[in-house]
mmCIF file of C-alpha atoms in Angstrom:
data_model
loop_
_atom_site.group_PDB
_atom_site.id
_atom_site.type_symbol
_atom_site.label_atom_id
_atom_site.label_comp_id
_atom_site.label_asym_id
_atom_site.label_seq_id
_atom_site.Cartn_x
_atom_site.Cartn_y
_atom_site.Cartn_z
ATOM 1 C CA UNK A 1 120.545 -79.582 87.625
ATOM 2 C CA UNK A 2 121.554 -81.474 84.380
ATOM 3 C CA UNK A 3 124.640 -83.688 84.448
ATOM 4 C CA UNK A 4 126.767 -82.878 81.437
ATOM 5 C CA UNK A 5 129.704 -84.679 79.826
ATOM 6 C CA UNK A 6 132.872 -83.115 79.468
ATOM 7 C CA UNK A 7 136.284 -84.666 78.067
ATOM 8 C CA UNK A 8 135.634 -88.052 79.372
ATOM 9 C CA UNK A 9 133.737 -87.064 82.567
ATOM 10 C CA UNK A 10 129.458 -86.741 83.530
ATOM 11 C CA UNK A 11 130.061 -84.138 86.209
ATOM 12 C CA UNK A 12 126.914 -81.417 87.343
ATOM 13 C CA UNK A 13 126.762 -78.261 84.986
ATOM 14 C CA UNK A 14 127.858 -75.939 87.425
ATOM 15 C CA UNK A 15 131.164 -77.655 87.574
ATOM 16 C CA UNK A 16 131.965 -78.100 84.352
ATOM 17 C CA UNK A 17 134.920 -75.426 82.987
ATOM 18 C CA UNK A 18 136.513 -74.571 79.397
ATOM 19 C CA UNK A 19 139.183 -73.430 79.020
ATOM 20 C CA UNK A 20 139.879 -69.218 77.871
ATOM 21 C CA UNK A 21 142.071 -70.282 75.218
ATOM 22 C CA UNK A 22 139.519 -73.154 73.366
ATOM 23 C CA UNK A 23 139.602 -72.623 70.048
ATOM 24 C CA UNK A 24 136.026 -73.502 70.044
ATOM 25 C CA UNK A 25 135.924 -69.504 72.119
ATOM 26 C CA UNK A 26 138.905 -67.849 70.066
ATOM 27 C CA UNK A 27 138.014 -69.215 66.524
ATOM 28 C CA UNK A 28 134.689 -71.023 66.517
ATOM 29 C CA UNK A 29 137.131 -74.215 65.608
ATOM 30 C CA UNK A 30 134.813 -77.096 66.168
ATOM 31 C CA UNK A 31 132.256 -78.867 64.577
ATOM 32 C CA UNK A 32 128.798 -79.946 66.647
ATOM 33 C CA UNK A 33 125.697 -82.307 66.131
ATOM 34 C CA UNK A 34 122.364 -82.446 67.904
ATOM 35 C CA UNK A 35 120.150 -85.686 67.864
ATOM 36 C CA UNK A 36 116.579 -85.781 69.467
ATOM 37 C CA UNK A 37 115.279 -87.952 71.949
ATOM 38 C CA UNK A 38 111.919 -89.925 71.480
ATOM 39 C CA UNK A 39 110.646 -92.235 74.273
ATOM 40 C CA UNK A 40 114.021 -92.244 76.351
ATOM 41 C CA UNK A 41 115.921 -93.164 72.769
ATOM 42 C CA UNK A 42 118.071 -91.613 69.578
ATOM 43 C CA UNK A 43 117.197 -90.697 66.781
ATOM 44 C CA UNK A 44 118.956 -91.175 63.556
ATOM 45 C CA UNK A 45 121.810 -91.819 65.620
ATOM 46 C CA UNK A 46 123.772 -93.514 63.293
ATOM 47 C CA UNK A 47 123.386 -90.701 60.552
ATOM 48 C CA UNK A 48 124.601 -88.177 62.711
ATOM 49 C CA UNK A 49 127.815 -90.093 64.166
ATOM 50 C CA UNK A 50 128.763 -90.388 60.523
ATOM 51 C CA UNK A 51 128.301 -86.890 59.721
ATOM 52 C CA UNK A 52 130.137 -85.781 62.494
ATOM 53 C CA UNK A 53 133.201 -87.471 61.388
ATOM 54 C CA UNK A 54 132.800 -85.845 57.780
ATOM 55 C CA UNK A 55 132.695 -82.434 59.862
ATOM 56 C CA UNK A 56 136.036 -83.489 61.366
ATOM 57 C CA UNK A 57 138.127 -85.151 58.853
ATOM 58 C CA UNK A 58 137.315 -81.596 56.512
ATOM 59 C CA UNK A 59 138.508 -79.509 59.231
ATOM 60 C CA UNK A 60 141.843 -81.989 59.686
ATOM 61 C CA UNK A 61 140.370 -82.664 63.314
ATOM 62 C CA UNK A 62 140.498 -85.836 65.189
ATOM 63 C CA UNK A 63 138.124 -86.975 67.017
ATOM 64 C CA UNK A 64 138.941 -87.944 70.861
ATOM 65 C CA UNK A 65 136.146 -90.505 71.080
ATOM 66 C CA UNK A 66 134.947 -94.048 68.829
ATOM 67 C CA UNK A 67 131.671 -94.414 67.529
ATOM 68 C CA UNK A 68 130.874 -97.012 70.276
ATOM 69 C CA UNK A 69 131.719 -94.479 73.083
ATOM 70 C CA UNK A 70 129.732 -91.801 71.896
ATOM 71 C CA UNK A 71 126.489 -93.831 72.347
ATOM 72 C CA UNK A 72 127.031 -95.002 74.984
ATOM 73 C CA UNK A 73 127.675 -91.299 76.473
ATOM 74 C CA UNK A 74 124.439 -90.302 75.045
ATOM 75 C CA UNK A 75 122.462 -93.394 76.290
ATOM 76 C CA UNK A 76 124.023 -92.493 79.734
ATOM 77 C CA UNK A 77 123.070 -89.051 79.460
ATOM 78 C CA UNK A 78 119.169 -89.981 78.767
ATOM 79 C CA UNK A 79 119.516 -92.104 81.927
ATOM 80 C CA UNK A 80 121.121 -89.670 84.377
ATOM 81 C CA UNK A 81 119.136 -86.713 82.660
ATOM 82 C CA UNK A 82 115.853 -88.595 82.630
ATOM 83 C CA UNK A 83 115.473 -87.411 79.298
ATOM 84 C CA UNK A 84 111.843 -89.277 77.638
ATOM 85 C CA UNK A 85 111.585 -86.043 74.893
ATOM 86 C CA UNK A 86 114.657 -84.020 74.291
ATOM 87 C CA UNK A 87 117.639 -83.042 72.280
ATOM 88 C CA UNK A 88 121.521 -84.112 72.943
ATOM 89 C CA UNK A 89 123.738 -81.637 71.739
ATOM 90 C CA UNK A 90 127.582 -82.925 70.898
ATOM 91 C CA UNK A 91 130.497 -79.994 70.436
ATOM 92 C CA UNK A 92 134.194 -80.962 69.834
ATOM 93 C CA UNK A 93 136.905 -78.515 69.203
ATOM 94 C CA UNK A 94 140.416 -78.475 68.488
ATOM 95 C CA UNK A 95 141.158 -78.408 71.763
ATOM 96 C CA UNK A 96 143.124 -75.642 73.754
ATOM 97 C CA UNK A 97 146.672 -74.972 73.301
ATOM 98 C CA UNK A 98 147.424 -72.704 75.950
ATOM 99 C CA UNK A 99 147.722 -69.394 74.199
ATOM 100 C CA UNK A 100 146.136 -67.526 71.091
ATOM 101 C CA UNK A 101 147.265 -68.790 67.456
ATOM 102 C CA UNK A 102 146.083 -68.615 64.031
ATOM 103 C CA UNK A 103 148.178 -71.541 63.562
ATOM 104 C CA UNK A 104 146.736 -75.186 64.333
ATOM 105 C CA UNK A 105 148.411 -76.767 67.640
ATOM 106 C CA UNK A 106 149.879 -80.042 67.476
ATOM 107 C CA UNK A 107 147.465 -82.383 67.772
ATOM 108 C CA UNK A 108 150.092 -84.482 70.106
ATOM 109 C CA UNK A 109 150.165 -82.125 72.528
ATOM 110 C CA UNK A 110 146.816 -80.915 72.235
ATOM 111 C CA UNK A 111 144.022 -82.639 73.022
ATOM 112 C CA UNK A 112 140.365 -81.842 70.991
ATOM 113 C CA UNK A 113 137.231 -80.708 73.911
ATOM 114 C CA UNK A 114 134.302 -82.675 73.706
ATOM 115 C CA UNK A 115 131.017 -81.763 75.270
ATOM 116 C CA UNK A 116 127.585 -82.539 75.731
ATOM 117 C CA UNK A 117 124.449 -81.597 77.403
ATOM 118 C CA UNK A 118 120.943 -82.668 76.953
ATOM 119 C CA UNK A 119 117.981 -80.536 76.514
ATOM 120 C CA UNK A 120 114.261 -81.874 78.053
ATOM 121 C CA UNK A 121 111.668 -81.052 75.336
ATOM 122 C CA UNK A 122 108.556 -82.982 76.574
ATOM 123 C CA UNK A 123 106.124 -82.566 73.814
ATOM 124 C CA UNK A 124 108.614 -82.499 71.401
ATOM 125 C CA UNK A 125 107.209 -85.008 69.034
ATOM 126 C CA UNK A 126 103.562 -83.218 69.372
ATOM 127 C CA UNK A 127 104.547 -79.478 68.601
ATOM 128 C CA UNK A 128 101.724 -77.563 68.576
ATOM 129 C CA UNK A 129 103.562 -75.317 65.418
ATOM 130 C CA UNK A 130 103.415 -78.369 63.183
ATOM 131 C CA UNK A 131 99.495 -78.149 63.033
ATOM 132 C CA UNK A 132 99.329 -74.681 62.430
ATOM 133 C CA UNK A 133 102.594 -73.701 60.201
ATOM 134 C CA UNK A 134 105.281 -71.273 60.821
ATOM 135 C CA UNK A 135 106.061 -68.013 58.678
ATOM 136 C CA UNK A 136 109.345 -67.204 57.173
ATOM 137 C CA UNK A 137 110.930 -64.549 56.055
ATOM 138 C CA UNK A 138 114.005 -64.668 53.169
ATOM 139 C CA UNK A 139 117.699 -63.037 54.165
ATOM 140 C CA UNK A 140 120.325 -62.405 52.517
ATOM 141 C CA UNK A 141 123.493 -65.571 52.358
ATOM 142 C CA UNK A 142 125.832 -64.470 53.518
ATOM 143 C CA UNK A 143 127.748 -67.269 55.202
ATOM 144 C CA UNK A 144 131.137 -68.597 54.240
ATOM 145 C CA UNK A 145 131.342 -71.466 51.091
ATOM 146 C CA UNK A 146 131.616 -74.357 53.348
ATOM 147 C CA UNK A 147 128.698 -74.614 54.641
ATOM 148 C CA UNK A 148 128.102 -78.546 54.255
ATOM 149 C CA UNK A 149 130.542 -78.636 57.501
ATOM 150 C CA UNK A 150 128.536 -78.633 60.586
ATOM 151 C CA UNK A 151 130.983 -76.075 62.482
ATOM 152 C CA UNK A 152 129.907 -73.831 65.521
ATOM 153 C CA UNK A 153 129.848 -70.860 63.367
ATOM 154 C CA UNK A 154 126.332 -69.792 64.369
ATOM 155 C CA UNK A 155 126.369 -66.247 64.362
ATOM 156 C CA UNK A 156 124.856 -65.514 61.245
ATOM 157 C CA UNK A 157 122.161 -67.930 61.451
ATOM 158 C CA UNK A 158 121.536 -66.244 64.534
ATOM 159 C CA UNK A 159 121.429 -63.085 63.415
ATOM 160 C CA UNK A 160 118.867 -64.285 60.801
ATOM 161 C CA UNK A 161 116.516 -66.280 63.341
ATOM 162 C CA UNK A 162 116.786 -62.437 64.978
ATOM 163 C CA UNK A 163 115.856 -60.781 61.745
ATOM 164 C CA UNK A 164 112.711 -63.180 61.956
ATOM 165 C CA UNK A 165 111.793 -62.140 65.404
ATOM 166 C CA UNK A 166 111.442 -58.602 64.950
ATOM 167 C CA UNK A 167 109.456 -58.986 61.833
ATOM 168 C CA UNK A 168 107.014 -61.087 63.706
ATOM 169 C CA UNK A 169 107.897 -64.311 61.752
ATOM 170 C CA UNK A 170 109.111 -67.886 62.983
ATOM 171 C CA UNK A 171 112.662 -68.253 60.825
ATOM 172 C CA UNK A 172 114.803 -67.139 58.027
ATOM 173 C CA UNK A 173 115.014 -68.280 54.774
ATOM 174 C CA UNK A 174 118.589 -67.633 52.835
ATOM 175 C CA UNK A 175 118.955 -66.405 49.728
ATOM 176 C CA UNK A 176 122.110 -66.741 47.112
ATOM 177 C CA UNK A 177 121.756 -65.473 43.778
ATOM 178 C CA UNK A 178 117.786 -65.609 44.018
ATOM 179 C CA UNK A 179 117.946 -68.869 44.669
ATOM 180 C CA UNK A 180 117.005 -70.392 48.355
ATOM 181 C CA UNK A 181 119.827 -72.242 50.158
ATOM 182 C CA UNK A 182 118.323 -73.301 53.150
ATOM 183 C CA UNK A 183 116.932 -72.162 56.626
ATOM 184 C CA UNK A 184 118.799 -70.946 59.605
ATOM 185 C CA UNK A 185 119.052 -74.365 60.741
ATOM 186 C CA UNK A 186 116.861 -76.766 58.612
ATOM 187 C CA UNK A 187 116.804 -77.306 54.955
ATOM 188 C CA UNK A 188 113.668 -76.039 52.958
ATOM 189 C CA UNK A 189 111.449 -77.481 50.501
ATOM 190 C CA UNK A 190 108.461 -76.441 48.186
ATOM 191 C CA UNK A 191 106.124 -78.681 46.954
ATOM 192 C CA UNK A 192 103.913 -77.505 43.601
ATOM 193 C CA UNK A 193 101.867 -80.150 41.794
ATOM 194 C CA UNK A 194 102.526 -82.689 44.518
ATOM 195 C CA UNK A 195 106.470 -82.402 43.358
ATOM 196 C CA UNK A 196 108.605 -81.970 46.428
ATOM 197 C CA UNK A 197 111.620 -79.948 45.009
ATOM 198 C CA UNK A 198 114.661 -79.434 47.393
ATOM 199 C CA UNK A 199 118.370 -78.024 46.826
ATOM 200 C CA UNK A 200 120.477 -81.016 45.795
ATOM 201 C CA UNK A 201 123.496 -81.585 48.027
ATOM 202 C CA UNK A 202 126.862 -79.276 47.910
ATOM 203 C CA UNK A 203 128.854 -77.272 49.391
ATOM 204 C CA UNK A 204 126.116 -74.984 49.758
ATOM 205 C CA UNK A 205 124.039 -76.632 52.125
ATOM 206 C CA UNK A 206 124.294 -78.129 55.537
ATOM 207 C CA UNK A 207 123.765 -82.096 54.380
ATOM 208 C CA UNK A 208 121.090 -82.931 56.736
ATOM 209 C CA UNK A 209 120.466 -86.109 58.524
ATOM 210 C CA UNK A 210 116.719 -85.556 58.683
ATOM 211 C CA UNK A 211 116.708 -84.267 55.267
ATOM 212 C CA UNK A 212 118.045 -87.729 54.190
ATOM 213 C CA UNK A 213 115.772 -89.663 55.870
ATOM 214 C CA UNK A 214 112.420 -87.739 55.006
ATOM 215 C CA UNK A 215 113.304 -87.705 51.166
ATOM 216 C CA UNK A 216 114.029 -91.694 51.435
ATOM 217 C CA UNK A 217 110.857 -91.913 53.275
ATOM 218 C CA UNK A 218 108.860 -89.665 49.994
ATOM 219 C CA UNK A 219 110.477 -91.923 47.772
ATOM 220 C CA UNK A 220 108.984 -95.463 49.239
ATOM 221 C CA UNK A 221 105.557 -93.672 49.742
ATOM 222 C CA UNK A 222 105.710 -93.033 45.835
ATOM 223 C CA UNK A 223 106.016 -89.264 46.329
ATOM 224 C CA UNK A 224 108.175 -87.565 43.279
ATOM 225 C CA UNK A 225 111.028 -86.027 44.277
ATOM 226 C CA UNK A 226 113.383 -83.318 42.452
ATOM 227 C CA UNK A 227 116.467 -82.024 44.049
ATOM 228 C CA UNK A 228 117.529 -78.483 42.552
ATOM 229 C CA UNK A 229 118.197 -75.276 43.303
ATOM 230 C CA UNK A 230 114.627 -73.311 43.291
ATOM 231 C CA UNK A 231 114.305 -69.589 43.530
ATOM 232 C CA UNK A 232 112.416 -67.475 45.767
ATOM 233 C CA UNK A 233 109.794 -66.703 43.518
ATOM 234 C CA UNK A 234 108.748 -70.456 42.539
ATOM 235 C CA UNK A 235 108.773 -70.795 46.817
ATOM 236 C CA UNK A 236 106.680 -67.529 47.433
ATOM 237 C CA UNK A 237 103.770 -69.242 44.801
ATOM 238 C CA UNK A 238 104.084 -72.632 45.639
ATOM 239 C CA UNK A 239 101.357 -74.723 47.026
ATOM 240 C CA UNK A 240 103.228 -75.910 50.120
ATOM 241 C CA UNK A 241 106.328 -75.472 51.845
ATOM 242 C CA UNK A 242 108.403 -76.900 55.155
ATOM 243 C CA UNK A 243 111.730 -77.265 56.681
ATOM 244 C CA UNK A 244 113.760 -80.590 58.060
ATOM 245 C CA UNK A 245 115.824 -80.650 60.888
ATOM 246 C CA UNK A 246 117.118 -82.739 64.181
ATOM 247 C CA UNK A 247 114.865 -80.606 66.274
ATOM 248 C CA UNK A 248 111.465 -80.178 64.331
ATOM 249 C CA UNK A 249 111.351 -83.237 62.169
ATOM 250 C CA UNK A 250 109.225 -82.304 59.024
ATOM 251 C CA UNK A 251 107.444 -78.948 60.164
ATOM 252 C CA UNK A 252 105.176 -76.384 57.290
ATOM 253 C CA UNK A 253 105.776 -73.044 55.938
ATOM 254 C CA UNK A 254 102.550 -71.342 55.500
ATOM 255 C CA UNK A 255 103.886 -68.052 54.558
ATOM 256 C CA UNK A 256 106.937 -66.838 52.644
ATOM 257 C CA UNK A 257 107.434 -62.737 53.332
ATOM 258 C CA UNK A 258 104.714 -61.329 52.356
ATOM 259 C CA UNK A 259 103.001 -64.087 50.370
ATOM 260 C CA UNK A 260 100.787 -66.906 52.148
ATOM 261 C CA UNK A 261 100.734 -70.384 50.687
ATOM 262 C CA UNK A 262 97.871 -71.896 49.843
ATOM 263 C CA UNK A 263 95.011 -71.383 52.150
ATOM 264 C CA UNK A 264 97.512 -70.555 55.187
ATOM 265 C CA UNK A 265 97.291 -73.321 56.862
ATOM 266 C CA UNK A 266 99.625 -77.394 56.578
ATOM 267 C CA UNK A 267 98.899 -78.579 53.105
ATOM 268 C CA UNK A 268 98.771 -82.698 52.402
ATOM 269 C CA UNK A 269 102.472 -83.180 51.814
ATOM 270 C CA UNK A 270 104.369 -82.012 54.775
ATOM 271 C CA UNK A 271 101.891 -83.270 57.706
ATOM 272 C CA UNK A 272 101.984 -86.537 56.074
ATOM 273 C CA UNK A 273 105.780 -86.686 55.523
ATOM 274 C CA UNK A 274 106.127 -85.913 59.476
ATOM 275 C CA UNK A 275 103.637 -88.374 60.392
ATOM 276 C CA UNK A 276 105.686 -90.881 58.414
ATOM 277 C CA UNK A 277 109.170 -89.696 59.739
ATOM 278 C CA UNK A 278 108.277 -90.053 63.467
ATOM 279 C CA UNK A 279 106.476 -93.723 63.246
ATOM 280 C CA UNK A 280 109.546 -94.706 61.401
ATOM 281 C CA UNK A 281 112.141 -93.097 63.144
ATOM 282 C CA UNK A 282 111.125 -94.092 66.415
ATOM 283 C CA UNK A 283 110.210 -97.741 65.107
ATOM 284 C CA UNK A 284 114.830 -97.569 64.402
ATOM 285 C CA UNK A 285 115.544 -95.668 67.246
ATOM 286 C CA UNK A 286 118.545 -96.657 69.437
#
């Protein structure tokens, strides 16, 4: 049984209650970050504590707990958890007011919810997928304009990790205007002519911790870099793909619909970008 923390306290999962009228439940009013766990310690730690409080100053949300705190609850929930390879997911919402309203409540009166749980994920760092590629398939985007604000408003990129499933593939790319946005919960790249081209930051993408720290990484190895949009054509005939996030690192895209990159199989880019990522990453873990 995993000990959770919930506004303030590390109580067993079976105890721990919300309440009916969170606006986290009612609205999906909240904002969340996940941060993986490498030999019992955080990753890009620091990255995601600052995005977080991006998330909440654009959704006029104050957050109930300091920087200093919030590692310390997630070095205390590695301990009690036992966590060596694993994720720690963080969720705060507005809090609940005590009845349904459009209208924010007071933040006076009421207080934001915080939560988090870990996930154990032995192996994590030594996913089997990353040696053999995943497929993708490309949606629709249809998600609202803000999408550089890490809220809990999942449903869509579940709907497209669902979409992927039944068409026998790993994940969804999105699509806006023939252009690719990003996954369902990574950002995407191509690479063509050893060029790693990636959508430059907006509104229109989730600005991804990972995704910051592989690019930087590119850059000292003397890898060119371009950030702009790219369509789904130049993806579906380039020579490699992959996809950054918390959870996978730097993991290949061997196949685009119907159209297989390459020989099918990791190009040179992407294996060496996660090989890079991980030695450094856990060399400045916390």
């Amino acid at each position: 049984m995993r000990t959770v923390y919930l506004n303030g306290e590390y109580i067993p999962e079976t105890e721990a209650r919300v309440s009916v009228f969170d606006r986290g439940f009612l609205m999906a009013d909240g904002v969340y970050e996940v941060t993986s766990v490498l030999g019992g310690k955080l990753i890009d730690f620091d990255g995601h504590a600052v995005r977080l409080e991006r998330s909440l100053d654009a959704l006029e949300m104050r957050s109930p707990i300091s920087k200093e705190d919030l590692l310390g609850v997630h070095r205390e929930l590695v301990r009690l958890n036992d966590i060596d390879e694993g994720m720690i997911y963080l969720q705060i919402t507005r809090g609940a007011p005590g009845d349904r309203d459009f209208v924010f409540p007071d933040p006076e009166t009421t207080m934001p919810t915080i939560v988090l749980f870990t996930q154990n994920k032995p192996g994590l760092a030594d996913n089997p997928a990353a040696k053999k590629g995943i497929r993708v398939i490309s949606i629709d985007d249809i998600r609202w304009g803000r999408r550089d604000i890490k809220t809990v408003q999942l449903l869509y990129p579940s709907m497209g990790k669902m979409m992927a499933k039944k068409a026998g593939a790993d994940d969804a790319w999105m699509i806006e205007d023939g252009f690719v946005t990003e996954g369902t919960s990574n950002n995407a790249y191509i690479v063509k002519g050893n060029k790693i081209i990636t959508r430059a930051l907006s509104n229109d993408i989730l600005h991804g911790i990972t995704r910051a720290a592989v690019l930087r990484f590119a850059r000292e190895a003397q890898m060119e870099v371009e950030e702009r949009n790219f369509t789904l054509e130049e993806a579906r005939n380039a020579d490699e793909a992959f996809v950054t996030s918390a959870s996978t690192f730097v993991m290949p895209v061997v196949q685009i619909d119907d159209a297989v990159l390459g020989d099918g199989t990791p190009g040179r880019v992407a294996p060496r970008l996660r090989e890079i990522y991980l030695e450094e990453s856990m060399r400045a873990a916390v």
